[in-house]
């Protein structure tokens, strides 16, 4: 039965699943995963009609919220896991490349749910993932490159509240929009925070719990609050400058 479902998914989507289940997977467990993927595929086949564009296989989990879907473009083999929330109203839209996963309970929010000026948007490259419980505040523009791994509970922000006037409540002073960029082949570990105006350079690793306030040079390993360079993946000895 499991082999039949696997072959059916392969034929419909063109996606080879043969390398996903080695000898340590028992038949019942494999069958359970394939059945769940089949249900997600059916749900995705229905909901994709509201998207701006979509390609290839589309898997949508349970209780996934996608608002203003006409601003959403997805590539091949997109997965939105259970209970995630994707709000799409934005100036540049929400754009996902091929083989992108949005984890369970993740929130992508360019625009306030109750009105206000639309945010700028989000672009995610091929083979990248947004981890479970992540928060992507793309009111400014956020760009995530190819092959980016994002662990659970990562937060990325692209705006800051204004607070210069001490005579006016901060809640009434508005915000300044900026950007955030994560280049190709980065690993952003769990509970990390990437603040507005920051570029994380290609091939970098952000350690768990880090608060990144300044640009990270390519191929750096950074950690701490504020994050500092621990070492370079290419150069020794390690640098210790603040980022």
PDB file of C-alpha atoms in Angstrom:
ATOM      1  CA  UNK A   1       0.000   0.000   0.000  1.00  0.00           C
ATOM      2  CA  UNK A   2       2.770   2.437   0.950  1.00  0.00           C
ATOM      3  CA  UNK A   3       4.622   1.688  -2.285  1.00  0.00           C
ATOM      4  CA  UNK A   4       1.454   2.256  -4.306  1.00  0.00           C
ATOM      5  CA  UNK A   5       0.834   5.678  -2.706  1.00  0.00           C
ATOM      6  CA  UNK A   6       4.489   6.602  -3.161  1.00  0.00           C
ATOM      7  CA  UNK A   7       4.386   5.699  -6.852  1.00  0.00           C
ATOM      8  CA  UNK A   8       1.137   7.641  -7.271  1.00  0.00           C
ATOM      9  CA  UNK A   9       2.617  10.778  -5.702  1.00  0.00           C
ATOM     10  CA  UNK A  10       5.737  10.360  -7.840  1.00  0.00           C
ATOM     11  CA  UNK A  11       3.637  10.104 -11.012  1.00  0.00           C
ATOM     12  CA  UNK A  12       1.396  13.081 -10.180  1.00  0.00           C
ATOM     13  CA  UNK A  13       4.045  15.479  -8.921  1.00  0.00           C
ATOM     14  CA  UNK A  14       7.243  14.261 -10.571  1.00  0.00           C
ATOM     15  CA  UNK A  15       8.847  14.302  -7.105  1.00  0.00           C
ATOM     16  CA  UNK A  16      10.993  11.248  -6.297  1.00  0.00           C
ATOM     17  CA  UNK A  17      10.281  10.090  -2.733  1.00  0.00           C
ATOM     18  CA  UNK A  18      12.324   6.894  -2.928  1.00  0.00           C
ATOM     19  CA  UNK A  19      15.260   8.361  -1.001  1.00  0.00           C
ATOM     20  CA  UNK A  20      13.123   9.621   1.919  1.00  0.00           C
ATOM     21  CA  UNK A  21      12.369   6.289   3.555  1.00  0.00           C
ATOM     22  CA  UNK A  22      15.357   4.037   4.283  1.00  0.00           C
ATOM     23  CA  UNK A  23      15.356   0.623   5.966  1.00  0.00           C
ATOM     24  CA  UNK A  24      14.765   2.208   9.400  1.00  0.00           C
ATOM     25  CA  UNK A  25      11.259   3.261   8.362  1.00  0.00           C
ATOM     26  CA  UNK A  26       8.686   0.570   9.031  1.00  0.00           C
ATOM     27  CA  UNK A  27       5.800   0.160   6.584  1.00  0.00           C
ATOM     28  CA  UNK A  28       3.143   1.596   8.900  1.00  0.00           C
ATOM     29  CA  UNK A  29       5.126   4.774   9.586  1.00  0.00           C
ATOM     30  CA  UNK A  30       5.871   5.248   5.888  1.00  0.00           C
ATOM     31  CA  UNK A  31       2.211   4.739   5.039  1.00  0.00           C
ATOM     32  CA  UNK A  32       1.171   7.328   7.629  1.00  0.00           C
ATOM     33  CA  UNK A  33       3.489   9.973   6.161  1.00  0.00           C
ATOM     34  CA  UNK A  34       2.379   9.262   2.600  1.00  0.00           C
ATOM     35  CA  UNK A  35      -1.296   9.423   3.538  1.00  0.00           C
ATOM     36  CA  UNK A  36      -0.762  12.750   5.286  1.00  0.00           C
ATOM     37  CA  UNK A  37       1.084  14.102   2.239  1.00  0.00           C
ATOM     38  CA  UNK A  38      -1.805  12.945   0.055  1.00  0.00           C
ATOM     39  CA  UNK A  39      -4.328  14.857   2.170  1.00  0.00           C
ATOM     40  CA  UNK A  40      -2.105  17.954   2.153  1.00  0.00           C
ATOM     41  CA  UNK A  41      -1.750  17.634  -1.625  1.00  0.00           C
ATOM     42  CA  UNK A  42      -5.525  17.543  -2.126  1.00  0.00           C
ATOM     43  CA  UNK A  43      -5.951  20.596   0.109  1.00  0.00           C
ATOM     44  CA  UNK A  44      -3.193  22.421  -1.770  1.00  0.00           C
ATOM     45  CA  UNK A  45      -4.725  21.560  -5.149  1.00  0.00           C
ATOM     46  CA  UNK A  46      -7.908  23.334  -4.091  1.00  0.00           C
ATOM     47  CA  UNK A  47      -6.391  26.401  -2.458  1.00  0.00           C
ATOM     48  CA  UNK A  48      -3.815  27.174  -5.154  1.00  0.00           C
ATOM     49  CA  UNK A  49      -6.544  28.638  -7.376  1.00  0.00           C
ATOM     50  CA  UNK A  50      -6.556  31.769  -5.198  1.00  0.00           C
ATOM     51  CA  UNK A  51      -2.780  32.331  -5.455  1.00  0.00           C
ATOM     52  CA  UNK A  52      -1.197  34.832  -7.822  1.00  0.00           C
ATOM     53  CA  UNK A  53       0.873  31.949  -9.227  1.00  0.00           C
ATOM     54  CA  UNK A  54       1.949  28.426  -8.276  1.00  0.00           C
ATOM     55  CA  UNK A  55       3.972  25.617  -9.800  1.00  0.00           C
ATOM     56  CA  UNK A  56       4.427  21.908  -9.152  1.00  0.00           C
ATOM     57  CA  UNK A  57       3.320  20.178  -5.964  1.00  0.00           C
ATOM     58  CA  UNK A  58       1.676  22.255  -3.239  1.00  0.00           C
ATOM     59  CA  UNK A  59       1.159  20.778   0.242  1.00  0.00           C
ATOM     60  CA  UNK A  60      -1.062  22.626   2.735  1.00  0.00           C
ATOM     61  CA  UNK A  61      -1.384  21.363   6.321  1.00  0.00           C
ATOM     62  CA  UNK A  62      -4.274  21.640   8.767  1.00  0.00           C
ATOM     63  CA  UNK A  63      -5.586  25.030   9.903  1.00  0.00           C
ATOM     64  CA  UNK A  64      -3.221  26.994   7.651  1.00  0.00           C
ATOM     65  CA  UNK A  65      -4.259  30.652   7.301  1.00  0.00           C
ATOM     66  CA  UNK A  66      -3.413  32.390   4.023  1.00  0.00           C
ATOM     67  CA  UNK A  67      -4.842  35.908   3.784  1.00  0.00           C
ATOM     68  CA  UNK A  68      -5.015  37.962   0.553  1.00  0.00           C
ATOM     69  CA  UNK A  69      -3.675  34.970  -1.374  1.00  0.00           C
ATOM     70  CA  UNK A  70      -3.706  36.866  -4.678  1.00  0.00           C
ATOM     71  CA  UNK A  71      -0.439  38.478  -3.555  1.00  0.00           C
ATOM     72  CA  UNK A  72       1.250  35.078  -3.051  1.00  0.00           C
ATOM     73  CA  UNK A  73       3.517  33.359  -5.597  1.00  0.00           C
ATOM     74  CA  UNK A  74       4.993  29.926  -4.914  1.00  0.00           C
ATOM     75  CA  UNK A  75       7.405  27.714  -6.831  1.00  0.00           C
ATOM     76  CA  UNK A  76       7.544  23.948  -7.122  1.00  0.00           C
ATOM     77  CA  UNK A  77       7.006  21.684  -4.096  1.00  0.00           C
ATOM     78  CA  UNK A  78       5.899  24.333  -1.600  1.00  0.00           C
ATOM     79  CA  UNK A  79       4.887  23.154   1.894  1.00  0.00           C
ATOM     80  CA  UNK A  80       2.895  25.137   4.477  1.00  0.00           C
ATOM     81  CA  UNK A  81       2.792  23.092   7.676  1.00  0.00           C
ATOM     82  CA  UNK A  82      -0.035  22.912  10.223  1.00  0.00           C
ATOM     83  CA  UNK A  83      -1.281  26.146  11.832  1.00  0.00           C
ATOM     84  CA  UNK A  84       1.066  28.554  10.068  1.00  0.00           C
ATOM     85  CA  UNK A  85      -0.188  32.016   9.098  1.00  0.00           C
ATOM     86  CA  UNK A  86       0.806  33.786   5.886  1.00  0.00           C
ATOM     87  CA  UNK A  87      -0.524  37.295   5.357  1.00  0.00           C
ATOM     88  CA  UNK A  88       0.163  38.321   1.779  1.00  0.00           C
ATOM     89  CA  UNK A  89      -1.067  41.897   1.289  1.00  0.00           C
ATOM     90  CA  UNK A  90       2.119  43.820   0.441  1.00  0.00           C
ATOM     91  CA  UNK A  91       3.623  46.099  -2.173  1.00  0.00           C
ATOM     92  CA  UNK A  92       5.965  43.470  -3.654  1.00  0.00           C
ATOM     93  CA  UNK A  93       3.963  40.450  -2.583  1.00  0.00           C
ATOM     94  CA  UNK A  94       5.111  37.250  -0.914  1.00  0.00           C
ATOM     95  CA  UNK A  95       7.314  35.184  -3.233  1.00  0.00           C
ATOM     96  CA  UNK A  96       8.580  31.675  -2.475  1.00  0.00           C
ATOM     97  CA  UNK A  97      10.982  29.776  -4.728  1.00  0.00           C
ATOM     98  CA  UNK A  98      11.123  26.025  -5.311  1.00  0.00           C
ATOM     99  CA  UNK A  99      11.166  23.573  -2.382  1.00  0.00           C
ATOM    100  CA  UNK A 100      10.321  26.128   0.312  1.00  0.00           C
ATOM    101  CA  UNK A 101       8.788  25.059   3.633  1.00  0.00           C
ATOM    102  CA  UNK A 102       6.963  27.295   6.113  1.00  0.00           C
ATOM    103  CA  UNK A 103       6.968  25.552   9.503  1.00  0.00           C
ATOM    104  CA  UNK A 104       4.096  24.933  11.887  1.00  0.00           C
ATOM    105  CA  UNK A 105       2.825  28.024  13.742  1.00  0.00           C
ATOM    106  CA  UNK A 106       5.141  30.355  11.807  1.00  0.00           C
ATOM    107  CA  UNK A 107       3.774  33.855  11.125  1.00  0.00           C
ATOM    108  CA  UNK A 108       4.572  35.942   8.048  1.00  0.00           C
ATOM    109  CA  UNK A 109       3.109  39.414   8.410  1.00  0.00           C
ATOM    110  CA  UNK A 110       3.880  42.384   6.123  1.00  0.00           C
ATOM    111  CA  UNK A 111       0.758  44.373   6.978  1.00  0.00           C
ATOM    112  CA  UNK A 112      -1.305  44.986  10.116  1.00  0.00           C
ATOM    113  CA  UNK A 113      -4.320  42.697  10.252  1.00  0.00           C
ATOM    114  CA  UNK A 114      -6.620  45.634  11.023  1.00  0.00           C
ATOM    115  CA  UNK A 115      -5.712  48.058   8.250  1.00  0.00           C
ATOM    116  CA  UNK A 116      -2.969  50.651   7.831  1.00  0.00           C
ATOM    117  CA  UNK A 117      -0.326  51.064   5.139  1.00  0.00           C
ATOM    118  CA  UNK A 118       0.562  47.816   3.332  1.00  0.00           C
ATOM    119  CA  UNK A 119       4.046  46.487   4.020  1.00  0.00           C
ATOM    120  CA  UNK A 120       6.699  45.887   1.387  1.00  0.00           C
ATOM    121  CA  UNK A 121       6.937  42.083   1.298  1.00  0.00           C
ATOM    122  CA  UNK A 122       9.101  38.954   1.360  1.00  0.00           C
ATOM    123  CA  UNK A 123      11.144  36.891  -1.088  1.00  0.00           C
ATOM    124  CA  UNK A 124      12.487  33.428  -0.217  1.00  0.00           C
ATOM    125  CA  UNK A 125      14.854  31.574  -2.534  1.00  0.00           C
ATOM    126  CA  UNK A 126      14.986  27.929  -3.565  1.00  0.00           C
ATOM    127  CA  UNK A 127      15.413  25.077  -1.087  1.00  0.00           C
ATOM    128  CA  UNK A 128      15.021  27.302   1.984  1.00  0.00           C
ATOM    129  CA  UNK A 129      12.899  26.861   5.089  1.00  0.00           C
ATOM    130  CA  UNK A 130      11.186  29.069   7.654  1.00  0.00           C
ATOM    131  CA  UNK A 131      11.205  27.163  10.936  1.00  0.00           C
ATOM    132  CA  UNK A 132       8.293  26.413  13.271  1.00  0.00           C
ATOM    133  CA  UNK A 133       7.088  29.331  15.415  1.00  0.00           C
ATOM    134  CA  UNK A 134       9.124  31.844  13.387  1.00  0.00           C
ATOM    135  CA  UNK A 135       8.002  35.460  13.059  1.00  0.00           C
ATOM    136  CA  UNK A 136       8.805  37.247   9.790  1.00  0.00           C
ATOM    137  CA  UNK A 137       7.823  40.904  10.098  1.00  0.00           C
ATOM    138  CA  UNK A 138       8.174  42.015   6.504  1.00  0.00           C
ATOM    139  CA  UNK A 139       6.601  45.486   6.694  1.00  0.00           C
ATOM    140  CA  UNK A 140       9.925  46.552   5.197  1.00  0.00           C
ATOM    141  CA  UNK A 141      11.466  44.255   2.593  1.00  0.00           C
ATOM    142  CA  UNK A 142      12.924  40.922   3.699  1.00  0.00           C
ATOM    143  CA  UNK A 143      14.922  38.759   1.323  1.00  0.00           C
ATOM    144  CA  UNK A 144      16.045  35.222   2.167  1.00  0.00           C
ATOM    145  CA  UNK A 145      18.387  33.492  -0.273  1.00  0.00           C
ATOM    146  CA  UNK A 146      18.768  29.932  -1.528  1.00  0.00           C
ATOM    147  CA  UNK A 147      19.564  26.962   0.744  1.00  0.00           C
ATOM    148  CA  UNK A 148      18.870  28.868   3.964  1.00  0.00           C
ATOM    149  CA  UNK A 149      18.106  26.767   7.057  1.00  0.00           C
ATOM    150  CA  UNK A 150      16.032  28.460   9.725  1.00  0.00           C
ATOM    151  CA  UNK A 151      15.493  26.704  13.065  1.00  0.00           C
ATOM    152  CA  UNK A 152      12.423  27.109  15.315  1.00  0.00           C
ATOM    153  CA  UNK A 153      11.448  30.450  16.885  1.00  0.00           C
ATOM    154  CA  UNK A 154      13.609  32.696  14.733  1.00  0.00           C
ATOM    155  CA  UNK A 155      12.404  36.311  14.414  1.00  0.00           C
ATOM    156  CA  UNK A 156      13.270  38.706  11.584  1.00  0.00           C
ATOM    157  CA  UNK A 157      12.216  42.366  11.627  1.00  0.00           C
ATOM    158  CA  UNK A 158      12.391  45.089   8.987  1.00  0.00           C
ATOM    159  CA  UNK A 159      11.087  48.132  10.853  1.00  0.00           C
ATOM    160  CA  UNK A 160      11.717  50.018  14.086  1.00  0.00           C
ATOM    161  CA  UNK A 161       9.401  52.080  16.267  1.00  0.00           C
ATOM    162  CA  UNK A 162      10.246  55.774  16.436  1.00  0.00           C
ATOM    163  CA  UNK A 163      10.894  57.104  19.953  1.00  0.00           C
ATOM    164  CA  UNK A 164      12.789  60.389  19.584  1.00  0.00           C
ATOM    165  CA  UNK A 165      10.015  62.655  20.890  1.00  0.00           C
ATOM    166  CA  UNK A 166       9.679  62.323  24.668  1.00  0.00           C
ATOM    167  CA  UNK A 167       6.536  64.482  24.684  1.00  0.00           C
ATOM    168  CA  UNK A 168       4.579  62.088  22.453  1.00  0.00           C
ATOM    169  CA  UNK A 169       3.695  58.508  23.374  1.00  0.00           C
ATOM    170  CA  UNK A 170       5.903  56.127  21.395  1.00  0.00           C
ATOM    171  CA  UNK A 171       2.832  54.269  20.178  1.00  0.00           C
ATOM    172  CA  UNK A 172       1.837  57.454  18.283  1.00  0.00           C
ATOM    173  CA  UNK A 173       5.250  58.166  16.691  1.00  0.00           C
ATOM    174  CA  UNK A 174       5.008  55.606  13.942  1.00  0.00           C
ATOM    175  CA  UNK A 175       7.738  53.398  12.538  1.00  0.00           C
ATOM    176  CA  UNK A 176      10.726  53.571  10.210  1.00  0.00           C
ATOM    177  CA  UNK A 177      10.772  50.823   7.618  1.00  0.00           C
ATOM    178  CA  UNK A 178      14.031  49.270   6.510  1.00  0.00           C
ATOM    179  CA  UNK A 179      15.056  45.825   5.237  1.00  0.00           C
ATOM    180  CA  UNK A 180      16.643  42.569   6.319  1.00  0.00           C
ATOM    181  CA  UNK A 181      18.587  40.200   4.088  1.00  0.00           C
ATOM    182  CA  UNK A 182      19.885  36.682   4.604  1.00  0.00           C
ATOM    183  CA  UNK A 183      22.131  35.593   1.766  1.00  0.00           C
ATOM    184  CA  UNK A 184      22.537  32.073   0.346  1.00  0.00           C
ATOM    185  CA  UNK A 185      23.588  29.019   2.355  1.00  0.00           C
ATOM    186  CA  UNK A 186      23.075  30.399   5.872  1.00  0.00           C
ATOM    187  CA  UNK A 187      21.973  28.604   9.039  1.00  0.00           C
ATOM    188  CA  UNK A 188      19.949  30.698  11.478  1.00  0.00           C
ATOM    189  CA  UNK A 189      19.715  28.692  14.711  1.00  0.00           C
ATOM    190  CA  UNK A 190      16.783  28.632  17.122  1.00  0.00           C
ATOM    191  CA  UNK A 191      15.588  31.702  19.029  1.00  0.00           C
ATOM    192  CA  UNK A 192      17.810  34.036  17.012  1.00  0.00           C
ATOM    193  CA  UNK A 193      16.653  37.582  16.244  1.00  0.00           C
ATOM    194  CA  UNK A 194      17.652  39.450  13.081  1.00  0.00           C
ATOM    195  CA  UNK A 195      16.958  43.173  13.408  1.00  0.00           C
ATOM    196  CA  UNK A 196      16.098  45.748  10.745  1.00  0.00           C
ATOM    197  CA  UNK A 197      18.885  46.997   8.493  1.00  0.00           C
ATOM    198  CA  UNK A 198      20.975  43.829   8.818  1.00  0.00           C
ATOM    199  CA  UNK A 199      22.499  41.677   6.072  1.00  0.00           C
ATOM    200  CA  UNK A 200      23.678  38.195   7.046  1.00  0.00           C
ATOM    201  CA  UNK A 201      26.415  37.322   4.566  1.00  0.00           C
ATOM    202  CA  UNK A 202      26.586  34.199   2.443  1.00  0.00           C
ATOM    203  CA  UNK A 203      27.516  30.956   4.165  1.00  0.00           C
ATOM    204  CA  UNK A 204      27.174  32.329   7.711  1.00  0.00           C
ATOM    205  CA  UNK A 205      25.969  30.627  10.893  1.00  0.00           C
ATOM    206  CA  UNK A 206      24.005  32.528  13.543  1.00  0.00           C
ATOM    207  CA  UNK A 207      24.203  30.676  16.875  1.00  0.00           C
ATOM    208  CA  UNK A 208      21.109  29.903  18.930  1.00  0.00           C
ATOM    209  CA  UNK A 209      19.730  32.820  20.917  1.00  0.00           C
ATOM    210  CA  UNK A 210      21.743  35.488  19.099  1.00  0.00           C
ATOM    211  CA  UNK A 211      20.555  39.059  18.557  1.00  0.00           C
ATOM    212  CA  UNK A 212      22.057  40.317  15.290  1.00  0.00           C
ATOM    213  CA  UNK A 213      22.209  44.124  15.224  1.00  0.00           C
ATOM    214  CA  UNK A 214      24.837  44.726  12.514  1.00  0.00           C
ATOM    215  CA  UNK A 215      25.895  43.161   9.223  1.00  0.00           C
ATOM    216  CA  UNK A 216      27.487  39.725   9.353  1.00  0.00           C
ATOM    217  CA  UNK A 217      30.422  39.193   6.941  1.00  0.00           C
ATOM    218  CA  UNK A 218      30.174  36.189   4.612  1.00  0.00           C
ATOM    219  CA  UNK A 219      31.168  32.793   6.056  1.00  0.00           C
ATOM    220  CA  UNK A 220      31.107  34.026   9.658  1.00  0.00           C
ATOM    221  CA  UNK A 221      29.933  32.212  12.776  1.00  0.00           C
ATOM    222  CA  UNK A 222      28.336  34.707  15.170  1.00  0.00           C
ATOM    223  CA  UNK A 223      26.697  34.474  18.573  1.00  0.00           C
ATOM    224  CA  UNK A 224      25.620  36.444  21.617  1.00  0.00           C
ATOM    225  CA  UNK A 225      23.613  39.596  22.423  1.00  0.00           C
ATOM    226  CA  UNK A 226      24.609  41.671  20.574  1.00  0.00           C
ATOM    227  CA  UNK A 227      26.039  39.061  18.241  1.00  0.00           C
ATOM    228  CA  UNK A 228      29.817  39.026  17.743  1.00  0.00           C
ATOM    229  CA  UNK A 229      31.991  37.093  15.340  1.00  0.00           C
ATOM    230  CA  UNK A 230      33.130  33.873  16.979  1.00  0.00           C
ATOM    231  CA  UNK A 231      35.193  32.761  14.018  1.00  0.00           C
ATOM    232  CA  UNK A 232      35.242  32.648  10.245  1.00  0.00           C
ATOM    233  CA  UNK A 233      34.465  29.451   8.393  1.00  0.00           C
ATOM    234  CA  UNK A 234      37.316  30.308   5.996  1.00  0.00           C
ATOM    235  CA  UNK A 235      39.889  32.295   7.967  1.00  0.00           C
ATOM    236  CA  UNK A 236      41.873  31.518  11.160  1.00  0.00           C
ATOM    237  CA  UNK A 237      42.471  32.860  13.706  1.00  0.00           C
ATOM    238  CA  UNK A 238      38.939  34.010  14.455  1.00  0.00           C
ATOM    239  CA  UNK A 239      37.895  37.616  14.470  1.00  0.00           C
ATOM    240  CA  UNK A 240      36.206  38.997  17.595  1.00  0.00           C
ATOM    241  CA  UNK A 241      34.659  42.188  16.243  1.00  0.00           C
ATOM    242  CA  UNK A 242      31.069  43.023  17.137  1.00  0.00           C
ATOM    243  CA  UNK A 243      28.340  42.502  14.556  1.00  0.00           C
TER     244      UNK A 243
END
